[in-house]
């Protein structure tokens, strides 16, 4: 085994490189170049060795003698205090695993405390030099270390407030970064913190304003939970997020195990583990975990390793180092293994080296061990049952580092469709007497996809297909045939009828539609698509204009009754500023393009990715002449009516 001093040389060399770079602009001829390097390196190392609260001490010679203890979470995994394995040892283990076709559970753990400490120190040293500068990143000890006056005080209000503010900033950044790229998050985070700099400010904010600032980030339930969580923390925890990850996860809406670990480790310096996609990739390669990454047991193994490995004195920086390595070095494709500070502890890299040697050498075994040596020193039968055989893996990267983590076949997002009705109501302004347009928005349920968001009146797929089934059954009964067993794809006629029924029965606008039957115009605008993480949704869009200028009804008329969802009428200016989901905004853009003459409704026309509508469904009177395909912005509402098909009366339906 190599001595521990030599094993940590890679991190030290990285630090020395930083020292050399800092001296490039110094041209003092009186100082020898070698002395300058040594002095700068010594200064950097001296700064790093300054005592910090809870600073670990070097192991005494007596403590380096081989000992072992059993981890509380797994009685079959033993940890040694003595031997420090290097890359050649890992290559030997990989060779034995390749030849035998199996390996023990200990293959996936850091069974040496010295190896664990080497990984911790190397990652933290690398992070101190190479981490990206992000607006929410702060070193706990550099910014919030206790002053001498604060030492000895169990509760210090100013310190508590500082840590609480830091926890709020970490919380916001972590929620924003879920399923979203860092470059996208940064401007949103800056805008958010300018608008609501403290947790109390967020708690007092209006949810509509919160959703508006969030617009474009997706997964809108995250914004709602942040708002709800801030209100709960202000009410139950005096405005300061708890420093206990268990309480955070159980009591604060939208905070899971990962977010709780991130908040307490970054803001409160509590040694709490965390696991996200980047951490899973790094740990699965460090320990060559070949199980299905979606399997609960494999996920639990990653959490266990993260808990074993977390730095006790600088948990926040260590956790960020793991994520930073995954984002910049240990990437999904083309990882930069040559720049990795923990390469000598990486089993995936060792397997690549072993496979290369096996192809070049006759025996293909490690020079340090014979093929008869056992990885499991105690001889117990603890064969790993989590790893999937190579033949069952859905990857072309066998024999490469990128084969980890191993994933199951990704399911294609399910297809869904809905009918969107852009209801535009023309009324007279009571003050100016001029005509103006109002658009109806309906609030979605508080649970489910896009919970609590505002949208145009929308008939979802289950209601849409339910209506189609009813129509099919009635048609089949008339013809004396059996009804279809599956719901067919909806037609424009079915969607229009479903939207009409939704407006009348659910929203309670039957009186408005009956009053304005003769002045109502309809137009099929085609479809827009939006891809969620698990759903590809098609928004079939219909534009309905009601001329209500001659009626005496109020311009903000709302239906009577308590069962109807919350709704509101907005002007064009208000609508363009409203926080509506991206998919619904795409339908609004369809209408805008149609008005500008850039799009013609798809009645009877072939659209990219769509089918030609049944020619029997198209009324020749509905065809749009080439002369009327373009509508200029200055045209009046009377001109727009030329582009609509006549509304179907209630008797015809």
XYZ file of C-alpha atoms in Angstrom:
653
model
C 0.000 0.000 0.000
C 1.155 3.527 -0.686
C 1.463 5.899 2.310
C -1.422 8.303 2.957
C 0.767 11.328 2.253
C 1.373 10.123 -1.274
C -2.277 9.184 -1.764
C -3.378 12.789 -1.205
C -0.820 14.221 -3.645
C -3.358 14.948 -6.382
C -5.285 17.457 -4.263
C -2.025 19.066 -3.154
C -0.842 19.379 -6.756
C -4.096 21.137 -7.653
C -3.494 23.649 -4.892
C 0.103 24.161 -5.997
C -1.084 24.808 -9.548
C -3.245 27.615 -8.213
C -0.228 29.057 -6.419
C 1.871 28.965 -9.589
C -0.854 30.714 -11.587
C -1.067 33.487 -9.026
C 2.660 34.237 -9.497
C 2.712 34.560 -13.281
C 2.400 38.347 -13.170
C 5.156 38.792 -10.582
C 8.449 39.639 -12.334
C 10.666 40.485 -9.343
C 14.164 39.301 -10.456
C 15.499 39.377 -6.901
C 13.481 36.338 -5.934
C 14.346 32.894 -7.176
C 11.464 31.328 -9.136
C 11.570 28.073 -7.195
C 11.526 29.929 -3.870
C 8.504 31.911 -5.019
C 6.599 28.730 -5.854
C 7.445 27.130 -2.528
C 6.558 30.267 -0.561
C 3.196 30.692 -2.308
C 2.345 27.029 -1.902
C 3.309 27.126 1.761
C 1.150 30.226 2.273
C -1.839 28.568 0.650
C -1.433 25.406 2.700
C -1.001 27.482 5.862
C -4.255 29.273 5.132
C -5.985 25.973 4.566
C -4.677 24.573 7.852
C -6.015 27.415 9.958
C -8.194 25.985 12.704
C -11.949 26.024 12.139
C -14.736 24.890 14.446
C -14.608 21.112 14.729
C -11.480 20.817 12.581
C -10.374 17.228 12.197
C -6.971 16.225 13.609
C -4.439 13.911 12.012
C -4.527 10.273 13.004
C -1.909 9.244 15.522
C 0.419 6.394 14.598
C -1.340 4.177 17.109
C -4.667 4.914 15.416
C -3.331 3.841 12.032
C -2.947 0.234 13.065
C -5.476 -2.057 11.395
C -8.801 -1.963 13.195
C -12.323 -2.497 12.008
C -15.829 -1.597 12.969
C -19.242 -2.441 11.571
C -21.502 0.189 10.068
C -24.818 0.481 11.851
C -26.819 0.489 8.598
C -25.369 -2.734 7.227
C -23.813 -5.393 9.472
C -22.111 -7.094 6.508
C -19.967 -4.072 5.572
C -16.794 -3.659 7.635
C -14.638 -0.545 7.664
C -10.873 -0.713 8.104
C -8.840 2.058 9.751
C -5.573 0.853 8.219
C -4.957 -0.064 4.589
C -5.391 2.711 2.038
C -6.139 1.217 -1.394
C -4.813 2.937 -4.495
C -5.767 2.675 -8.157
C -3.806 -0.545 -8.677
C -5.785 -2.216 -5.902
C -9.048 -1.148 -7.545
C -7.822 -2.468 -10.907
C -7.041 -5.787 -9.263
C -10.547 -5.906 -7.785
C -12.001 -5.111 -11.200
C -9.965 -7.888 -12.785
C -11.194 -10.414 -10.265
C -14.794 -9.272 -10.719
C -14.502 -9.533 -14.495
C -13.045 -13.036 -14.325
C -15.399 -14.401 -11.686
C -18.541 -12.643 -12.851
C -19.541 -11.573 -9.322
C -18.449 -9.337 -6.470
C -19.322 -8.786 -2.793
C -21.450 -5.970 -1.408
C -18.321 -4.308 -0.031
C -17.294 -3.620 -3.652
C -19.711 -0.656 -3.575
C -18.575 0.842 -0.254
C -15.565 2.766 1.018
C -14.311 0.142 3.444
C -11.247 2.123 4.502
C -11.641 5.224 6.656
C -8.403 6.577 5.209
C -9.757 6.157 1.677
C -12.951 7.922 2.711
C -10.957 10.806 4.185
C -8.832 10.991 1.042
C -11.958 11.356 -1.128
C -13.395 14.003 1.203
C -10.228 16.098 1.289
C -9.607 15.819 -2.443
C -13.140 16.898 -3.335
C -13.188 19.851 -0.930
C -9.720 21.013 -2.074
C -10.816 20.791 -5.711
C -14.072 22.637 -4.974
C -12.303 25.506 -3.204
C -10.343 26.233 -6.385
C -12.576 25.231 -9.292
C -16.191 25.775 -8.241
C -18.408 27.986 -10.379
C -19.404 31.345 -8.956
C -23.179 31.260 -8.503
C -25.297 33.923 -6.761
C -26.568 31.521 -4.099
C -23.229 29.915 -3.240
C -21.568 31.004 -0.008
C -18.859 29.239 2.019
C -20.256 28.775 5.521
C -16.946 29.429 7.296
C -15.920 32.364 5.114
C -19.173 34.283 5.503
C -20.877 33.045 8.629
C -18.159 31.714 10.955
C -18.635 32.584 14.604
C -16.691 35.561 15.846
C -14.822 35.427 19.124
C -17.560 37.487 20.755
C -20.203 34.965 19.718
C -18.340 31.913 20.940
C -19.821 30.395 24.025
C -23.289 31.795 23.364
C -25.823 29.080 22.666
C -28.329 31.464 21.080
C -27.232 34.563 19.244
C -30.053 36.469 17.513
C -27.864 38.009 14.814
C -26.267 34.694 13.938
C -29.632 32.971 13.937
C -30.998 35.569 11.564
C -27.983 35.264 9.257
C -28.264 31.494 9.093
C -32.019 31.752 8.597
C -31.581 34.169 5.697
C -28.964 31.880 4.176
C -31.364 28.926 4.536
C -34.069 30.864 2.671
C -31.681 31.649 -0.197
C -30.559 28.018 -0.446
C -34.166 26.845 -0.344
C -35.223 29.081 -3.243
C -32.200 28.140 -5.360
C -32.619 24.407 -4.783
C -36.307 24.448 -5.689
C -35.587 26.463 -8.837
C -32.756 24.151 -9.885
C -34.953 21.048 -9.806
C -35.216 19.743 -13.386
C -33.883 23.095 -14.667
C -30.468 24.120 -16.010
C -28.338 26.464 -13.903
C -27.985 29.022 -16.707
C -31.770 29.281 -16.916
C -32.202 29.610 -13.153
C -29.742 32.472 -12.490
C -31.841 35.382 -13.892
C -34.998 33.989 -12.275
C -33.221 33.681 -8.926
C -31.901 37.240 -9.094
C -35.346 38.609 -9.975
C -36.937 36.588 -7.184
C -34.502 37.787 -4.513
C -34.915 41.403 -5.624
C -38.692 41.126 -5.323
C -38.833 38.996 -2.130
C -35.433 39.302 -0.389
C -36.619 37.610 2.826
C -38.870 34.727 3.714
C -41.334 37.140 5.332
C -41.582 39.098 2.064
C -42.436 35.910 0.171
C -45.028 34.889 2.757
C -46.785 38.244 2.345
C -46.744 38.103 -1.461
C -49.753 37.346 -3.637
C -49.696 33.905 -5.262
C -50.517 35.426 -8.638
C -47.383 37.591 -8.450
C -45.342 34.533 -7.454
C -46.638 32.548 -10.434
C -45.948 35.485 -12.735
C -42.281 35.681 -11.699
C -42.059 31.897 -12.052
C -43.525 31.869 -15.565
C -41.130 30.071 -17.920
C -39.437 27.852 -15.330
C -42.086 25.133 -15.594
C -43.346 22.783 -12.874
C -45.488 25.578 -11.460
C -46.457 23.611 -8.355
C -42.943 24.394 -7.069
C -43.753 28.106 -6.882
C -47.008 27.445 -5.060
C -45.269 25.203 -2.514
C -42.548 27.779 -1.929
C -45.245 30.318 -1.180
C -47.172 27.931 1.085
C -43.978 26.844 2.811
C -42.931 30.429 3.527
C -46.292 31.150 5.135
C -46.058 28.036 7.296
C -42.459 28.720 8.375
C -43.364 32.307 9.266
C -46.333 31.131 11.327
C -44.920 28.022 13.018
C -41.136 28.544 13.081
C -40.869 32.308 13.583
C -39.743 32.852 9.994
C -36.610 30.656 10.202
C -36.333 27.304 8.470
C -35.548 24.449 10.922
C -31.979 23.169 11.032
C -33.148 19.561 11.501
C -33.505 17.841 8.095
C -36.163 15.446 9.421
C -38.384 18.311 10.627
C -37.795 20.205 7.382
C -38.892 17.256 5.271
C -41.983 16.528 7.351
C -43.221 20.050 8.093
C -42.383 22.281 5.114
C -44.412 21.802 1.877
C -42.358 20.844 -1.165
C -39.202 19.986 0.824
C -38.013 16.440 0.228
C -35.040 14.531 1.535
C -32.600 16.070 -0.940
C -33.742 19.673 -0.394
C -33.686 19.227 3.384
C -30.107 17.938 3.242
C -29.046 20.809 0.991
C -30.571 23.484 3.241
C -29.140 22.260 6.551
C -25.686 21.416 5.167
C -25.234 24.649 3.160
C -26.868 27.082 5.602
C -26.372 25.502 9.038
C -23.251 23.357 8.405
C -25.107 20.244 9.602
C -23.536 16.973 8.332
C -26.490 15.802 6.265
C -26.237 13.751 3.094
C -27.974 14.556 -0.180
C -28.502 12.680 -3.427
C -29.551 14.145 -6.775
C -28.884 13.177 -10.379
C -25.307 14.487 -10.370
C -24.498 12.798 -7.061
C -25.963 9.500 -8.263
C -23.755 9.636 -11.357
C -20.592 10.398 -9.348
C -21.201 7.773 -6.654
C -22.311 5.080 -9.097
C -19.020 5.518 -10.972
C -16.841 5.835 -7.886
C -18.232 2.537 -6.591
C -19.262 0.899 -9.919
C -22.888 0.407 -8.903
C -24.413 -1.570 -11.756
C -28.008 -1.814 -10.542
C -30.997 -0.155 -12.176
C -30.800 3.432 -10.954
C -34.607 3.576 -10.778
C -34.747 0.634 -8.371
C -35.612 1.683 -4.774
C -32.882 -0.570 -3.363
C -30.253 0.957 -5.621
C -31.408 4.477 -4.716
C -31.199 3.538 -1.023
C -27.632 2.301 -1.585
C -26.638 5.700 -3.002
C -28.139 7.437 0.032
C -26.241 5.081 2.337
C -22.914 5.755 0.583
C -23.572 9.515 0.633
C -24.217 9.320 4.373
C -21.007 7.367 4.968
C -18.997 9.811 2.862
C -20.310 13.220 3.965
C -17.646 15.561 5.380
C -18.203 16.194 9.088
C -16.566 19.646 9.264
C -17.525 21.099 5.853
C -20.640 19.198 4.788
C -22.026 22.063 2.714
C -18.912 22.485 0.573
C -18.501 18.722 0.274
C -22.079 18.223 -0.926
C -21.676 21.039 -3.428
C -18.370 19.530 -4.547
C -20.120 16.233 -5.320
C -22.737 18.029 -7.398
C -20.157 20.288 -9.060
C -17.986 17.325 -10.065
C -21.066 15.704 -11.598
C -21.984 18.868 -13.490
C -18.539 19.789 -14.850
C -16.205 16.741 -14.731
C -18.166 13.501 -14.292
C -20.691 14.388 -16.998
C -23.186 11.958 -18.577
C -21.176 11.828 -21.808
C -17.478 12.484 -22.412
C -16.414 12.713 -18.736
C -13.056 14.394 -18.079
C -11.492 11.561 -16.090
C -8.017 13.074 -16.480
C -9.128 16.159 -14.532
C -10.960 14.274 -11.793
C -9.458 14.740 -8.294
C -10.774 11.339 -7.109
C -9.714 9.257 -10.095
C -7.555 6.998 -7.911
C -10.665 6.035 -5.914
C -12.941 5.404 -8.898
C -13.889 1.774 -9.554
C -15.487 2.596 -12.919
C -12.182 4.072 -14.138
C -10.312 1.058 -12.722
C -12.602 -1.285 -14.687
C -11.802 0.587 -17.900
C -8.061 0.279 -17.250
C -8.418 -3.425 -16.413
C -10.386 -4.132 -19.573
C -7.777 -2.347 -21.668
C -4.977 -4.321 -20.041
C -6.835 -7.600 -20.508
C -6.919 -6.961 -24.233
C -3.225 -6.134 -24.374
C -1.804 -8.715 -21.992
C -2.071 -12.454 -22.167
C -3.284 -13.015 -18.623
C -4.816 -9.590 -18.050
C -4.359 -9.676 -14.239
C -3.091 -6.986 -11.904
C 0.632 -6.822 -11.217
C 0.005 -6.252 -7.521
C -2.268 -9.202 -6.793
C -2.775 -12.633 -8.195
C -6.163 -13.692 -9.552
C -6.686 -15.862 -6.507
C -6.862 -12.958 -4.039
C -10.322 -12.263 -2.645
C -11.925 -8.829 -2.435
C -13.818 -9.881 0.645
C -11.184 -10.258 3.351
C -13.352 -12.104 5.868
C -14.422 -14.787 3.382
C -18.149 -14.370 4.076
C -20.657 -14.940 1.278
C -22.095 -11.453 0.729
C -22.397 -11.502 -3.049
C -24.006 -8.367 -4.485
C -27.482 -9.028 -5.865
C -28.244 -5.468 -7.017
C -26.072 -5.214 -10.118
C -27.669 -6.081 -13.450
C -25.778 -8.416 -15.854
C -24.200 -6.675 -18.829
C -26.478 -8.507 -21.258
C -29.564 -6.939 -19.617
C -28.365 -3.336 -19.775
C -29.857 -0.867 -22.223
C -26.575 0.847 -23.137
C -23.849 0.751 -25.762
C -21.174 1.934 -23.330
C -20.142 -1.403 -21.801
C -16.470 -1.211 -20.893
C -16.588 2.577 -20.479
C -17.073 4.862 -17.503
C -20.311 6.114 -19.046
C -21.998 2.741 -18.560
C -22.706 4.039 -15.035
C -25.265 4.779 -13.794
C -27.197 2.004 -15.474
C -30.721 2.982 -16.402
C -33.840 1.163 -17.395
C -35.427 1.796 -20.776
C -36.961 5.245 -20.648
C -40.686 5.204 -21.225
C -41.966 7.548 -23.881
C -44.220 10.320 -22.528
C -47.868 9.435 -22.819
C -49.969 11.279 -25.344
C -52.834 13.448 -24.137
C -55.129 15.909 -25.864
C -57.498 18.613 -24.713
C -59.875 21.133 -26.239
C -59.063 24.793 -25.531
C -61.687 27.466 -26.146
C -60.357 31.022 -26.443
C -63.545 32.881 -25.578
C -63.342 36.516 -26.687
C -66.238 38.763 -25.689
C -66.710 42.128 -27.420
C -68.271 44.736 -25.134
C -68.597 48.509 -24.987
C -66.377 50.372 -22.572
C -68.642 52.170 -20.106
C -66.285 55.146 -19.907
C -65.149 55.712 -23.494
C -68.029 54.040 -25.284
C -65.562 52.242 -27.551
C -65.531 48.514 -28.193
C -63.018 46.355 -26.360
C -62.210 42.656 -26.116
C -62.360 40.591 -22.924
C -60.925 37.077 -22.621
C -62.177 34.473 -20.155
C -59.666 32.739 -17.865
C -60.561 29.836 -15.573
C -58.545 28.713 -12.556
C -57.397 25.091 -12.533
C -57.926 22.825 -9.483
C -55.521 23.222 -6.570
C -54.184 19.686 -7.091
C -52.765 17.941 -10.120
C -50.947 19.179 -13.211
C -50.498 22.985 -13.288
C -52.363 23.271 -9.989
C -53.898 26.683 -9.312
C -52.844 28.155 -12.674
C -55.100 30.243 -14.920
C -56.029 29.063 -18.417
C -58.586 29.476 -21.170
C -61.668 27.239 -20.753
C -60.289 23.751 -21.341
C -61.923 20.337 -21.695
C -59.450 17.648 -20.606
C -58.949 14.309 -22.322
C -61.125 12.194 -20.019
C -64.125 14.488 -20.548
C -63.349 14.823 -24.240
C -63.162 11.080 -24.826
C -66.159 10.518 -22.596
C -68.172 12.738 -24.904
C -66.771 10.928 -27.929
C -67.753 7.560 -26.450
C -71.294 8.800 -25.828
C -71.603 10.038 -29.405
C -70.185 6.776 -30.764
C -72.574 4.709 -28.667
C -75.580 6.739 -29.810
C -74.511 6.481 -33.440
C -73.953 2.729 -33.137
C -77.362 2.230 -31.560
C -79.027 3.976 -34.504
C -77.136 1.759 -36.961
C -77.751 -1.390 -34.971
C -74.029 -2.143 -34.565
C -71.865 -2.707 -31.505
C -70.296 0.381 -29.877
C -66.547 0.904 -30.233
C -64.466 -0.533 -27.394
C -61.977 2.338 -27.369
C -62.466 6.081 -27.603
C -61.529 7.429 -31.044
C -59.375 10.506 -31.506
C -61.553 13.569 -31.202
C -62.752 15.532 -34.214
C -63.314 19.270 -34.386
C -67.062 18.735 -34.229
C -66.733 16.703 -31.028
C -64.339 19.190 -29.432
C -66.527 22.143 -30.311
C -69.581 20.421 -28.833
C -67.649 19.504 -25.677
C -66.425 23.097 -25.249
C -69.952 24.421 -25.758
C -71.269 22.044 -23.105
C -68.445 23.036 -20.721
C -69.200 26.734 -21.146
C -72.911 26.222 -20.581
C -73.094 23.475 -17.939
C -69.884 23.804 -15.932
C -69.118 27.504 -16.198
C -72.760 28.604 -16.336
C -72.592 30.834 -19.426
C -75.656 29.295 -21.094
C -77.593 32.574 -20.750
C -74.745 34.549 -22.386
C -74.381 32.124 -25.292
C -78.138 32.019 -25.917
C -78.337 35.808 -25.845
C -75.550 36.181 -28.394
C -76.200 33.131 -30.586
C -76.553 35.080 -33.831
C -73.449 37.195 -33.215
C -71.185 34.297 -32.173
C -68.373 33.280 -34.543
C -66.104 30.214 -34.309
C -62.786 29.277 -35.870
C -60.638 26.156 -35.528
C -57.044 27.425 -35.083
C -55.450 24.005 -35.224
C -53.255 22.658 -32.457
C -50.265 23.455 -30.272
C -48.092 20.934 -28.456
C -46.216 21.144 -25.191
C -43.960 18.492 -23.665
C -44.062 17.956 -19.915
C -41.683 15.519 -18.198
C -44.120 12.606 -18.607
C -46.836 13.929 -20.926
C -46.878 15.193 -24.500
C -50.009 17.303 -24.566
C -51.846 18.471 -27.673
C -53.936 21.618 -27.270
C -56.704 21.654 -29.921
C -57.597 25.318 -30.083
C -60.911 26.949 -30.998
C -61.413 30.709 -31.116
C -64.929 31.859 -30.232
C -65.886 35.537 -30.515
C -69.129 36.824 -28.979
C -70.386 40.246 -29.959
C -72.059 41.447 -26.756
C -72.020 45.165 -27.564
C -75.799 45.462 -27.907
C -76.651 43.755 -24.628
C -77.068 45.501 -21.309
C -75.015 42.927 -19.445
C -72.036 43.965 -17.360
C -68.622 43.783 -18.984
C -67.328 41.710 -16.044
C -70.350 39.417 -16.050
C -69.910 36.206 -14.114
C -72.267 33.212 -13.918
C -74.363 32.597 -10.863
C -73.908 29.491 -8.729
C -71.308 28.055 -6.383
C -70.176 24.983 -8.351
C -68.423 26.890 -11.125
C -64.616 27.256 -10.766
C -63.051 30.647 -10.137
C -62.842 32.738 -13.320
C -62.140 36.258 -14.568
C -62.433 38.417 -17.711
C -59.196 40.116 -18.802
C -58.431 42.749 -21.414
C -55.746 42.144 -24.040
C -53.241 44.178 -22.019
C -54.033 42.273 -18.812
C -53.913 38.923 -20.598
C -50.448 39.541 -22.009
C -49.164 40.261 -18.492
C -50.954 37.341 -16.820
C -49.101 34.286 -15.522
C -50.499 31.550 -17.742
C -48.855 28.158 -18.461
C -46.588 27.842 -21.484
C -48.922 25.431 -23.287
C -51.873 27.822 -22.949
C -49.683 30.714 -24.060
C -48.932 28.757 -27.246
C -52.651 28.625 -28.016
C -52.876 32.384 -27.551
C -49.994 32.780 -30.004
C -51.971 30.718 -32.532
C -54.747 33.306 -32.352
C -52.275 36.193 -32.620
C -50.629 34.659 -35.683
C -54.009 34.042 -37.259
C -54.987 37.657 -36.756
C -51.680 38.744 -38.292
C -52.316 36.571 -41.340
C -49.416 34.164 -40.616
C -51.642 31.156 -40.022
C -54.818 29.790 -41.531
C -57.078 27.498 -39.497
C -56.568 23.840 -40.279
C -60.144 23.184 -41.373
C -59.611 21.000 -44.448
C -55.835 21.742 -44.588
C -52.828 19.500 -44.020
C -50.808 20.617 -40.958
C -47.308 19.438 -40.135
C -47.599 16.380 -37.919
C -51.400 16.201 -38.318
C -53.956 14.423 -40.483
C -56.169 15.890 -43.129
C -59.617 16.492 -41.716
C -62.506 14.518 -43.152
C -63.600 16.360 -46.266
C -67.230 15.559 -45.467
C -66.995 17.640 -42.280
C -66.009 20.807 -44.121
C -68.690 23.184 -45.289
C -67.697 24.866 -48.586
C -69.038 28.092 -47.150
C -66.337 27.906 -44.496
C -63.447 28.071 -46.966
C -61.292 31.160 -46.699
C -60.422 32.934 -49.938
C -56.865 34.000 -50.627
C -57.927 37.645 -50.492
C -59.042 37.362 -46.840
C -56.133 35.325 -45.464
C -54.328 38.383 -44.159
C -55.758 40.552 -41.424
C -54.024 43.809 -40.701
C -53.726 45.123 -37.183
C -55.713 48.227 -38.081
C -58.726 46.245 -39.322
C -61.909 46.549 -37.302
C -63.770 43.691 -35.650
C -66.207 43.535 -38.552
C -63.344 42.453 -40.817
C -62.295 39.691 -38.448
C -65.755 38.129 -38.647
C -65.048 37.153 -42.256
C -62.578 34.563 -41.005
C -65.052 32.668 -38.839
C -67.465 29.881 -39.654
C -71.071 30.495 -38.624
C -71.935 29.345 -35.109
C -74.116 26.274 -34.846
C -77.412 27.069 -33.196
C -78.664 25.061 -30.247
C -81.413 23.525 -32.401
C -78.854 22.269 -34.948
C -76.706 20.719 -32.256
